[in-house]
Coordinates of C-alpha atoms and ligand atoms in Angstrom, one line a residue:
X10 CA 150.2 22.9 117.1
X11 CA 148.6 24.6 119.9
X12 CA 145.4 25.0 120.2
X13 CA 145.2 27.9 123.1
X14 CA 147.9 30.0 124.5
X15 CA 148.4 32.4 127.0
X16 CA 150.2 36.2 126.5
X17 CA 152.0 36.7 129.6
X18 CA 152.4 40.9 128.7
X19 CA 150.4 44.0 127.9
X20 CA 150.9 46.5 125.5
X21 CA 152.2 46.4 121.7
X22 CA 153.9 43.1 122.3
X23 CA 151.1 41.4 123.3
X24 CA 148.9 42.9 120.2
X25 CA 152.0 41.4 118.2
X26 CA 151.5 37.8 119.6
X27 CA 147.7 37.8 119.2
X28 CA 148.2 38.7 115.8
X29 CA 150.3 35.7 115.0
X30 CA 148.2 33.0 117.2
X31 CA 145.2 34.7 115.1
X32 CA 147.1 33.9 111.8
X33 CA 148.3 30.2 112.8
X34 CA 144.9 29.4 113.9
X35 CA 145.5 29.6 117.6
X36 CA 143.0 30.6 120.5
X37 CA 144.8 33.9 122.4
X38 CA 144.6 34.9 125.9
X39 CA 145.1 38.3 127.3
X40 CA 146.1 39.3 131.3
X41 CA 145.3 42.4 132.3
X42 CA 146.1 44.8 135.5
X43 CA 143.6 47.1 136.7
X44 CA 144.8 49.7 134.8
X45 CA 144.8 48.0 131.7
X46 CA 141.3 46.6 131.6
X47 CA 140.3 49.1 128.5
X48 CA 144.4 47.9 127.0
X49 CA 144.5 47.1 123.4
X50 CA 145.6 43.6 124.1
X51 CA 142.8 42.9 126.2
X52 CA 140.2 43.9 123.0
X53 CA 142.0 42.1 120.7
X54 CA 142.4 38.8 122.5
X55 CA 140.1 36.0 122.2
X56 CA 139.6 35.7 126.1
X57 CA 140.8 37.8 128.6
X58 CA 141.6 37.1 132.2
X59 CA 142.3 40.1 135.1
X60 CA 145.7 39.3 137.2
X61 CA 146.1 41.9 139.7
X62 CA 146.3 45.8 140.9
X63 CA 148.8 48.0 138.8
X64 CA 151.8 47.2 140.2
X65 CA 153.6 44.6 138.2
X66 CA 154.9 42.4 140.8
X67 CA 151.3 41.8 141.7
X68 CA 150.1 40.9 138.0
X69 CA 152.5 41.1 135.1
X70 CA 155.2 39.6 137.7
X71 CA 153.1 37.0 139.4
X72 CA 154.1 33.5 138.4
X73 CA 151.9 31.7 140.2
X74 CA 148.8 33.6 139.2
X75 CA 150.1 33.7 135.5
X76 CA 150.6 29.8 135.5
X77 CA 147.3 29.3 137.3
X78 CA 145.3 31.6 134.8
X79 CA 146.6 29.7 132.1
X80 CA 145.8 26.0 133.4
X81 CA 142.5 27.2 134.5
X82 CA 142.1 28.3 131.1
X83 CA 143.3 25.3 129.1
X84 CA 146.0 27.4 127.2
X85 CA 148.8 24.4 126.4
X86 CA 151.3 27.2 125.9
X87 CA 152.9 30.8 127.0
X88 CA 154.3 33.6 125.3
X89 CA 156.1 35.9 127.9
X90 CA 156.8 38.7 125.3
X91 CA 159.9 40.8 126.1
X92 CA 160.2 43.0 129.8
X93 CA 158.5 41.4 132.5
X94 CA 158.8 37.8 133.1
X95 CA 160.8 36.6 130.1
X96 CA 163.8 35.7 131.3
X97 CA 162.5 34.4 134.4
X98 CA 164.1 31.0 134.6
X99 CA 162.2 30.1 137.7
X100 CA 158.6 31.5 135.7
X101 CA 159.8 29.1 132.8
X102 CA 160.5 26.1 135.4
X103 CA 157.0 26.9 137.3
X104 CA 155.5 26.6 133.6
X105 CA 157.3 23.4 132.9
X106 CA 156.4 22.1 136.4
X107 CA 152.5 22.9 135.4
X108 CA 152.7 20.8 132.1
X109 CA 152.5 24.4 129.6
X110 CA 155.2 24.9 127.5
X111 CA 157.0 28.0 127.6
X112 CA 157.7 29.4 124.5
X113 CA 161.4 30.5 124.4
X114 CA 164.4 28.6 125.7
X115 CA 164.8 25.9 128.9
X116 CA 165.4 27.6 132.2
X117 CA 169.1 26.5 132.0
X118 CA 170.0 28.4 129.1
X119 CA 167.8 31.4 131.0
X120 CA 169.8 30.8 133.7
X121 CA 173.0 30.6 132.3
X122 CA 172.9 33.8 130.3
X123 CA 171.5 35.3 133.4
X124 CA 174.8 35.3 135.3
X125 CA 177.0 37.3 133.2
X126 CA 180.4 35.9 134.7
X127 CA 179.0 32.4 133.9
X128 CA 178.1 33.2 130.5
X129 CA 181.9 34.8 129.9
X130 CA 183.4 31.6 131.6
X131 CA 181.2 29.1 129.3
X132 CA 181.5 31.3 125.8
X133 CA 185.4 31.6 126.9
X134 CA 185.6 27.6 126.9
X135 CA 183.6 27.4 123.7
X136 CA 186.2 30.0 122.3
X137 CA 184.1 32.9 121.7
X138 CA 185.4 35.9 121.5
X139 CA 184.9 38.3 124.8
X140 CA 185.9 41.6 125.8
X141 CA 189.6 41.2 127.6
X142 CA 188.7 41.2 131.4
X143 CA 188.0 39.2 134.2
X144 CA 185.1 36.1 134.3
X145 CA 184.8 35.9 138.0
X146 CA 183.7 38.1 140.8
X147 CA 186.1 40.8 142.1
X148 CA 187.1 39.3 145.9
X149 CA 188.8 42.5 147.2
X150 CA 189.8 46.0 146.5
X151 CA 193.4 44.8 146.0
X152 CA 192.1 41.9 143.6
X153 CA 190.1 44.4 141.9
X154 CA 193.4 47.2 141.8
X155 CA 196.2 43.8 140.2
X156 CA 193.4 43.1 137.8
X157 CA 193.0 46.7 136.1
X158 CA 196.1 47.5 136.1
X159 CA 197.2 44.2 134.1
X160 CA 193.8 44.7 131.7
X161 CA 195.2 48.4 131.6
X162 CA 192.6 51.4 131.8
X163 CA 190.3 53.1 131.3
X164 CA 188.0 49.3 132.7
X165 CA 184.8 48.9 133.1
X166 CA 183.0 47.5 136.5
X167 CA 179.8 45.6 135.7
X168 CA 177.3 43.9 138.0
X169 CA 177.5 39.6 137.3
X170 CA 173.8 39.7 137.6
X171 CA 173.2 43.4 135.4
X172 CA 173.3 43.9 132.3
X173 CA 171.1 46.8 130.7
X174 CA 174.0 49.6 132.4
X175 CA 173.3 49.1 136.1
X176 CA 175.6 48.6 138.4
X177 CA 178.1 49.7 135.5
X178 CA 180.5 52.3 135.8
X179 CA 183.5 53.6 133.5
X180 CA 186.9 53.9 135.3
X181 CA 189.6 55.5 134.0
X182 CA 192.2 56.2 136.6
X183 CA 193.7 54.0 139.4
X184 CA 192.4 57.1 141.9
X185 CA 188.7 56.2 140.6
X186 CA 188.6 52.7 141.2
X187 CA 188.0 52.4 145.0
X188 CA 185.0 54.8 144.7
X189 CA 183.9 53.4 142.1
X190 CA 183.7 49.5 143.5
X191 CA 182.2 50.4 146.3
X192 CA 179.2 52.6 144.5
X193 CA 179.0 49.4 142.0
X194 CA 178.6 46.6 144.3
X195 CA 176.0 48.7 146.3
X196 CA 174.1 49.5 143.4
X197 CA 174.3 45.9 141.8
X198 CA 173.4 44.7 145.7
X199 CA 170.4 47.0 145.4
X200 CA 169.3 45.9 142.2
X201 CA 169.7 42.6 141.8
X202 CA 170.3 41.2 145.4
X203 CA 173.1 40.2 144.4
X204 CA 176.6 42.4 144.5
X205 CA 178.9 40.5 143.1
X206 CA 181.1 42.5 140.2
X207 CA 183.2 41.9 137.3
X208 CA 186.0 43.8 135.4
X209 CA 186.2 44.5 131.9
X210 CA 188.3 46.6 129.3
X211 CA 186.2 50.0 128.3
X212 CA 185.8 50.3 124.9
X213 CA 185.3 53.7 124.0
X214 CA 182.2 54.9 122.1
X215 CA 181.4 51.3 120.6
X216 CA 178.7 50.4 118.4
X217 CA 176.4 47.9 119.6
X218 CA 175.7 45.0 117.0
X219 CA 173.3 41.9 117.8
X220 CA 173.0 39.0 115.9
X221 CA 169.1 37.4 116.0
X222 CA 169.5 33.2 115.7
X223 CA 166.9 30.9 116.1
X224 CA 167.3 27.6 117.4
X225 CA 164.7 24.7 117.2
X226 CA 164.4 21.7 119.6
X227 CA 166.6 19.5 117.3
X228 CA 169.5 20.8 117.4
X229 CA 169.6 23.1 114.4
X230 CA 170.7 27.2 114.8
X231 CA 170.6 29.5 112.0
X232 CA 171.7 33.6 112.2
X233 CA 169.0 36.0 110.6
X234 CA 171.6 38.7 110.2
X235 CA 172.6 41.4 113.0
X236 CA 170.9 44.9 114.2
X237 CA 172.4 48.2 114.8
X238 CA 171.3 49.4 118.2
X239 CA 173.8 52.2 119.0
X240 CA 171.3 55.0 119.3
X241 CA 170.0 54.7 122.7
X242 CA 169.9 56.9 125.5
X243 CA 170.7 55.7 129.2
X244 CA 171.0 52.3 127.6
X245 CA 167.0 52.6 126.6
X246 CA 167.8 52.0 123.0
X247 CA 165.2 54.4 120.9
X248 CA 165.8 53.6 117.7
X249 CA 167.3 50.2 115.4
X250 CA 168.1 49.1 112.0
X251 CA 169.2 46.1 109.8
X252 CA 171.6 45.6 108.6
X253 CA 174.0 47.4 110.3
X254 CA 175.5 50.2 108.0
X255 CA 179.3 49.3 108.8
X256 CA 178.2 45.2 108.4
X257 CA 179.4 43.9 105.1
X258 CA 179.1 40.1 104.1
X259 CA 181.8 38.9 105.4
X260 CA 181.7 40.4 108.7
X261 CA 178.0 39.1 108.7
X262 CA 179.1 35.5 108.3
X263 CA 181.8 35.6 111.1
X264 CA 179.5 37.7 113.7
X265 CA 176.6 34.9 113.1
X266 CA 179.1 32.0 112.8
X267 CA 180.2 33.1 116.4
X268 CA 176.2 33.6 117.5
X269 CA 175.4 30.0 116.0
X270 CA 178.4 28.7 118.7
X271 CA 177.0 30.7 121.1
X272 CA 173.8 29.5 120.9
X273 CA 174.8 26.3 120.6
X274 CA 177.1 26.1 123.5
X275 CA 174.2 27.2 125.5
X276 CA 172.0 24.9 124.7
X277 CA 170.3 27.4 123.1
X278 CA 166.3 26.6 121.7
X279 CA 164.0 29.2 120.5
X280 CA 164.6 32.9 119.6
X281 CA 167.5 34.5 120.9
X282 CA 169.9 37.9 120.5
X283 CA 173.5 37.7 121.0
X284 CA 174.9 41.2 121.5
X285 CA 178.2 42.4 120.6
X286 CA 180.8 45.3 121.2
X287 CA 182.2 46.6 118.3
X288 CA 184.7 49.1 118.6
X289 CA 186.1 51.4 115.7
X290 CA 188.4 48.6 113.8
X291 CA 185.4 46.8 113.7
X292 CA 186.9 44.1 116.0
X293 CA 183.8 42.6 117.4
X294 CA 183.3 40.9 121.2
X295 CA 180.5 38.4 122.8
X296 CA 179.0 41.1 125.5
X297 CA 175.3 39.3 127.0
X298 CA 172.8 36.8 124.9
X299 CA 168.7 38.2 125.1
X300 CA 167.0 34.8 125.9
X301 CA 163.8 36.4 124.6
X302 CA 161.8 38.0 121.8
X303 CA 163.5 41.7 121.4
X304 CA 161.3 44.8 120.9
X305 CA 163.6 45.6 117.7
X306 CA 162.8 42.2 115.8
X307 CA 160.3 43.8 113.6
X308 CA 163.8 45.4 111.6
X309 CA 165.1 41.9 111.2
X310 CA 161.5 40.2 110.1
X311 CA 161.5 42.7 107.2
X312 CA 164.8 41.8 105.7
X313 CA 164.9 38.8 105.9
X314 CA 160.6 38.1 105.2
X315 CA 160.5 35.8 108.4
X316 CA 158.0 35.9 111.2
X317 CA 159.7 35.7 114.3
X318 CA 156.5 35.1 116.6
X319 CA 155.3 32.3 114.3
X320 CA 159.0 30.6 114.3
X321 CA 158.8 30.8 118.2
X322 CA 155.7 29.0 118.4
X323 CA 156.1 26.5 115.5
X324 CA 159.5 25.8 117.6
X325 CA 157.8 25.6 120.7
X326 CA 155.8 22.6 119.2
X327 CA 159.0 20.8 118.5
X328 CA 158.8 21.9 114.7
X329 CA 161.5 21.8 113.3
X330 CA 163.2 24.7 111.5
X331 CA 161.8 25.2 108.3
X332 CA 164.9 26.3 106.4
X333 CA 168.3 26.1 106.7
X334 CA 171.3 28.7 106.6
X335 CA 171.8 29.1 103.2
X336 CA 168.3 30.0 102.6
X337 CA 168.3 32.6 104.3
X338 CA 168.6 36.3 102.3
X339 CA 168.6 39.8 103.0
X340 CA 166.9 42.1 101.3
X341 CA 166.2 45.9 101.9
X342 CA 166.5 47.8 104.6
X343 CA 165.0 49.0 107.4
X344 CA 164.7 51.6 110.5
X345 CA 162.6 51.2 113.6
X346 CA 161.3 54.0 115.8
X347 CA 160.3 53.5 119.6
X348 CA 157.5 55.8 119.9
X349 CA 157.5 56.6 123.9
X350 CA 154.5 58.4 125.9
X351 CA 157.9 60.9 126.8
X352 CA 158.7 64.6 126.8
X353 CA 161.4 65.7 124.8
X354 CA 161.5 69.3 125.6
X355 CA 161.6 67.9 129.3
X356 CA 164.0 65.2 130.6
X357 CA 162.5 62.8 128.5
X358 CA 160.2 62.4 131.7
X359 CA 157.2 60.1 131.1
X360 CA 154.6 61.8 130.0
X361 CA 151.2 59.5 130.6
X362 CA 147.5 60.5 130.0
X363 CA 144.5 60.4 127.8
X364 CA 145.1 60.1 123.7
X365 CA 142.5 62.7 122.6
X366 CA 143.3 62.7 118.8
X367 CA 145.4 59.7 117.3
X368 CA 146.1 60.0 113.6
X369 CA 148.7 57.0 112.2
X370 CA 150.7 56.8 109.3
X371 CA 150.4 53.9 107.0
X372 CA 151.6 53.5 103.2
X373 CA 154.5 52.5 101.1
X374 CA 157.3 50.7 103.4
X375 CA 155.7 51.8 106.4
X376 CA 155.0 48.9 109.4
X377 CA 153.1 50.2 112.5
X378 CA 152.8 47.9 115.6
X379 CA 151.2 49.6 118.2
X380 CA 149.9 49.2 121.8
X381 CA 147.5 52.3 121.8
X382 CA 144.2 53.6 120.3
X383 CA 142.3 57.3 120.7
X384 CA 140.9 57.6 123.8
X385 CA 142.6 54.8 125.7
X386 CA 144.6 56.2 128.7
X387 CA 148.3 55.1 129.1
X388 CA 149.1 54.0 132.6
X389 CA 151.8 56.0 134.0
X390 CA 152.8 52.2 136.0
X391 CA 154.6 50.7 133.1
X392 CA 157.2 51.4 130.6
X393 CA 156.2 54.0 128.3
X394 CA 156.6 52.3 124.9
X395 CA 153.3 53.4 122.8
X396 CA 154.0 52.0 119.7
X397 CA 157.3 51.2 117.2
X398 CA 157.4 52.7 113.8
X399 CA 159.4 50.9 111.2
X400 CA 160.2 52.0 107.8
X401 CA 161.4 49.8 104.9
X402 CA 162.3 50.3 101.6
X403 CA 165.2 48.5 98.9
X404 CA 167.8 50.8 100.4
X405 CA 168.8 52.2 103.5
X406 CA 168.1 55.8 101.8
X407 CA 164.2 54.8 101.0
X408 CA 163.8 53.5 104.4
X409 CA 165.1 57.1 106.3
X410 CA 162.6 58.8 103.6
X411 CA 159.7 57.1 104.4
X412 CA 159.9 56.8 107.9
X413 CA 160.1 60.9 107.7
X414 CA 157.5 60.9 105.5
X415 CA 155.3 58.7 108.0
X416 CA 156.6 60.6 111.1
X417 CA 155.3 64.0 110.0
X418 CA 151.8 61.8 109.0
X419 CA 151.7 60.6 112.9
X420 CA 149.8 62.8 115.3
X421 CA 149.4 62.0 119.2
X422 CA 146.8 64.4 120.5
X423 CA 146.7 64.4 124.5
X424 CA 150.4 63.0 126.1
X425 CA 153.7 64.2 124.7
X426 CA 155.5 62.0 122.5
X427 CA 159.5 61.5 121.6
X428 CA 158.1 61.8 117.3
X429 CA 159.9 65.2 117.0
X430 CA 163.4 63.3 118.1
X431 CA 163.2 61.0 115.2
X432 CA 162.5 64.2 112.9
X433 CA 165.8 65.3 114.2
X434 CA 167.8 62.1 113.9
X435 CA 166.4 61.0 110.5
X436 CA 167.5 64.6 109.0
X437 CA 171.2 64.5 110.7
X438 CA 174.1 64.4 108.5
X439 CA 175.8 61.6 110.5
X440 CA 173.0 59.4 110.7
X441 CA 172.3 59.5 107.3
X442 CA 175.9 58.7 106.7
X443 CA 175.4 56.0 109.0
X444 CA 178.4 57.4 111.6
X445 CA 176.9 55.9 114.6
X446 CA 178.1 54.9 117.9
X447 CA 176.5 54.7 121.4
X448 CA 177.4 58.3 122.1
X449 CA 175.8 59.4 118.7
X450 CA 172.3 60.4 120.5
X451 CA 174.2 62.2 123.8
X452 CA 175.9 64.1 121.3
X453 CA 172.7 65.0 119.2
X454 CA 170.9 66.4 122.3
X455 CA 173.9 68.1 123.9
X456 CA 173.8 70.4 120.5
X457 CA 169.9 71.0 120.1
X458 CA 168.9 74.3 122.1
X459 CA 165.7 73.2 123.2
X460 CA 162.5 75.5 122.3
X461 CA 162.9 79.1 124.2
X462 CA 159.9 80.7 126.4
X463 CA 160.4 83.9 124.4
X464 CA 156.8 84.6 124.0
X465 CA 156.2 82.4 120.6
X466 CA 154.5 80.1 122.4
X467 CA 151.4 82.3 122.6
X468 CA 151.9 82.2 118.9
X469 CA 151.8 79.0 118.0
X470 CA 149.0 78.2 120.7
X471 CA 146.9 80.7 118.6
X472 CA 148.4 78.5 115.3
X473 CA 147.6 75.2 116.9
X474 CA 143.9 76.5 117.6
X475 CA 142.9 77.3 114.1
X476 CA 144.9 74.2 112.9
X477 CA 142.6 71.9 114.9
X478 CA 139.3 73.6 113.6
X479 CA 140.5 74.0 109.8
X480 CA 142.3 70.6 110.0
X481 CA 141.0 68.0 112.0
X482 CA 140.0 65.8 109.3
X483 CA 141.9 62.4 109.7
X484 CA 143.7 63.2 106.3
X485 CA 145.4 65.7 107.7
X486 CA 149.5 65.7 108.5
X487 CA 151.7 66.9 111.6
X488 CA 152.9 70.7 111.4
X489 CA 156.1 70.4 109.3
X490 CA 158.9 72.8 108.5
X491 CA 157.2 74.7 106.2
X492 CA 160.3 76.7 104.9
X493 CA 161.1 74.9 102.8
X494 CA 158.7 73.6 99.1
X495 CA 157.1 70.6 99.3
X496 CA 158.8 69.8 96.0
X497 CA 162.6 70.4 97.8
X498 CA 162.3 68.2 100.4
X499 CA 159.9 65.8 99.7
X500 CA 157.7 66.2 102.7
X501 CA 154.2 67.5 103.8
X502 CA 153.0 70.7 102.1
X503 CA 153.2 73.9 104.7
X504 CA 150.6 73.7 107.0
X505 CA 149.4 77.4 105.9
X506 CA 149.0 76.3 102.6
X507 CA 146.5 73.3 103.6
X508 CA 144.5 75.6 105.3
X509 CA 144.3 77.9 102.6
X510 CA 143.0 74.7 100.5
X511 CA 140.3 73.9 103.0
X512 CA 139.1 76.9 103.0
X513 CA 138.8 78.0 98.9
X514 CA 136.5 74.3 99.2
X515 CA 134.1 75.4 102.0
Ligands
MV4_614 C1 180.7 48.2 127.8 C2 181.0 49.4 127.1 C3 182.3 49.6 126.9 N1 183.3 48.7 127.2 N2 181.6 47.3 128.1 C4 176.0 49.1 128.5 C5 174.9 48.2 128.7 C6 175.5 46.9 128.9 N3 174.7 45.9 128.3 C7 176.8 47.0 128.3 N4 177.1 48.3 128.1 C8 178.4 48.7 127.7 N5 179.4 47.8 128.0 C9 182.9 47.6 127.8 N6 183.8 46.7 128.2 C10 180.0 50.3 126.8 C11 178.7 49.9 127.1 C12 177.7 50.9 126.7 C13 176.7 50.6 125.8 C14 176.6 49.4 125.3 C15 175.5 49.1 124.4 C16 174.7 50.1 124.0 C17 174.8 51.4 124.6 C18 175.8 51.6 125.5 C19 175.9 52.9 126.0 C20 176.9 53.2 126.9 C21 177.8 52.2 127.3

């Protein structure tokens, strides 16, 4: 085992990886920006080391400063976290090339899943299921015009080097396609350096499924069951679950069958995500593999009771895998929250700042990993992820009612915060009959008038005042409904009420 290593992130992530070295025994060491010398990461580490100004290209991005820190440092091993540099192939070579392993796959496999026409022409040969389309570049308009109309429309245009949605657009006419080529390539081009485009048939409104596997260095792959990431929003997923409501057993065993031969066809060692398309006969299709740790795989560590972050570093050390297939159960359910630093009532714009008040939910079922603490200022240079709640319970029911229960306990004083969206997605009819799809959250906001200036914010600016001098005790719970009894819906008493209480006790 290693005796040092080095967290090449910031931010919740990082707090999750210092955690684990701290439990395996293992010396951790943070980088830090400017901004983020007063981070969370940075206090929690056992040594920290500063990297660079704010922008990321000049420390969270620099290779040859991150390798550097860490042989200065005498950490044996990095953990790149998710974002950033971790599916960097050439920041995975550079930490070969320095004698420090990098914890997650070889830079082939990086590289392979990388270029998303490779990956469709090597997954095609190892017969994997893929979304009907093409698994080279488009050469010409006219290529491009013969190809969709033999796939048939509406197709999709996607960038070779993309993935995430950019460079991607929806086509559904022969009339749209030239347009539409053109403003693909020059975004792809823009983004990536690299224009080259693909074509694929559109699947309307699909769910996205992933399957987590882990591979050690031996040659053995095992599937820990799939996540249900359709609720995102300008493919920024904002909330996840295992297992997927519409996943039974036996799709579960063909989906991770098909992720072990993915994985394995690859090369595959380490944690990894395969994502799939499904659309509404439940026909599934290989879409892109994660070659890294994935924000959501808190969901997956609490049904099946694994640590993901100490897997990937036992693996790293040329462990093998500690279990095998069969062993491998799910239990429970559970439902996790991206808590942004984001203004719902506005664009969802980012909404950085100073956390004045900070009061967090804990209890039954309820995980919390978090990037933030009161009074620590989040950087507006980064992405805006605060903190992910995750609720668990024996059923998918117990995990929705706890994670509302813990939602109206959370309190963010300071910056604005996307915790009243989850209010209103928890409590939908749809999602608590687990009808999702990836236009389930478009649809959500399309129908919710937002809040009207009609002079009731005076109101509850007067409201808010005497809540913070009656109720600033750290006991105390976010302003809830308060229509409806605490008995009917099972959630915090009206906020009235508990002032009433604190006052008959003075
Ligand atoms: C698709 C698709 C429909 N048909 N491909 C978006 C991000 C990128 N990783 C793949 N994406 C999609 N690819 C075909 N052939 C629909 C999407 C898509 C989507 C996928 C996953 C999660 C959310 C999404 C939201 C809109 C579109």
């Amino acid at each position: 085992m290693f005796k040092k290593i080095l967290i090449a992130n910031r931010g919740e992530i990082a707090v999750r990886v210092i955690r684990a070295c701290r439990e395996l025994g293992v010396l951790s060491v943070a980088v830090y920006s400017d901004v983020d010398r007063a981070s969370l990461h940075v206090r929690k580490a056992d040594e920290a080391y500063h990297i660079g100004k704010a922008n990321a290209t000049e420390s969270y991005l620099n290779i040859e400063k991150i390798v550097d820190t860490a042989t200065r440092c005498g950490a044996e091993a990095i953990h790149p976290g998710y974002g950033f540099l971790s599916e960097n192939a050439k920041f995975a070579q550079a930490c070969a090339d320095a004698g420090i392993k990098f914890i997650g796959p070889s830079p082939a496999s990086i590289d392979l899943m990388g270029s998303k026409t490779r990956a469709r022409r090597e997954m095609q040969r190892a017969g994997i299921p893929l979304v009907p389309g093409t698994s080279a570049g488009v050469e010409s308009y006219e290529q491009a015009q013969q190809t969709a109309r033999q796939i048939g429309y509406p197709v999709m245009l996607k960038a070779a080097a993309g993935g995430g949605g950019k460079g991607m657009r929806l086509v559904h006419s022969p009339e749209e396609l030239k347009p539409a080529l053109e403003s693909a390539q020059s975004e792809a081009g823009g983004a990536f350096g690299d224009s080259e485009v693909y074509l694929e048939k559109a699947i309307i409104n699909p769910r996205h499924i992933e399957m987590q596997i882990l591979a050690d260095e031996h040659g053995n792959v095992v599937y820990l069951g799939e996540r249900e990431c359709s609720l995102q929003r300008r493919h920024q997923k904002v909330l996840e679950e295992a297992p997927s409501p519409i996943v039974g057993a036996e799709m579960r065993k063909k989906m991770g069958d098909v992720a072990v031969r993915v994985a394995t066809a690859a090369g595959y060692s380490n944690a990894g995500t395969i994502e799939f398309l499904v659309d509404e006969n439940k026909n599934f299709y290989f879409l892109e593999m994660n070659t890294r740790l994935q924000v959501e795989h808190p969901v997956t560590e609490l049904i099946t009771g694994l640590d993901l972050v100490h897997l990937q570093i036992r693996i790293a050390s040329r462990e093998k895998l500690p279990f095998q297939q069969e062993e491998i159960r799910i239990r429970g359910h559970a439902i996790e929250c991206r808590i942004y630093a984001e203004d719902p009532d506005n664009h969802f714009f980012p909404s950085p700042g100073k956390i004045t008040l900070l009061l967090s939910p804990s209890g039954p079922g309820i995980r919390r990993d978090s990037g933030m603490y009161e009074g620590w200022t989040v950087p507006l240079e980064y992405d805006p992820l605060l903190a992910k709640l995750i609720g668990y319970g024996a059923d998918r029911q117990q995990a929705v009612g706890r994670l509302l229960r813990a939602l109206n306990e959370y309190f963010v004083g300071g910056i604005k915060t996307n915790i009243s969206l989850f209010l209103r997605i928890l409590s939908d009819p749809d999602f608590q009959a687990g009808k999702l799809d990836t236009g389930f959250l478009d649809r959500l906001l399309a129908r919710e008038t937002p809040v009207s200036a009609d002079g009731n914010s005076e109101i509850a600016a007067i409201a808010a005042g005497i809540f913070a001098v009656l109720d600033s005790a750290p006991n105390s719970s976010q302003v809830s409904t308060g229509t409806l009894s605490p008995s009917s819906n099972g959630m915090a008493p009206s906020t009235w009420k508990k002032a009433g209480r604190t006052e008959a006790l003075r």
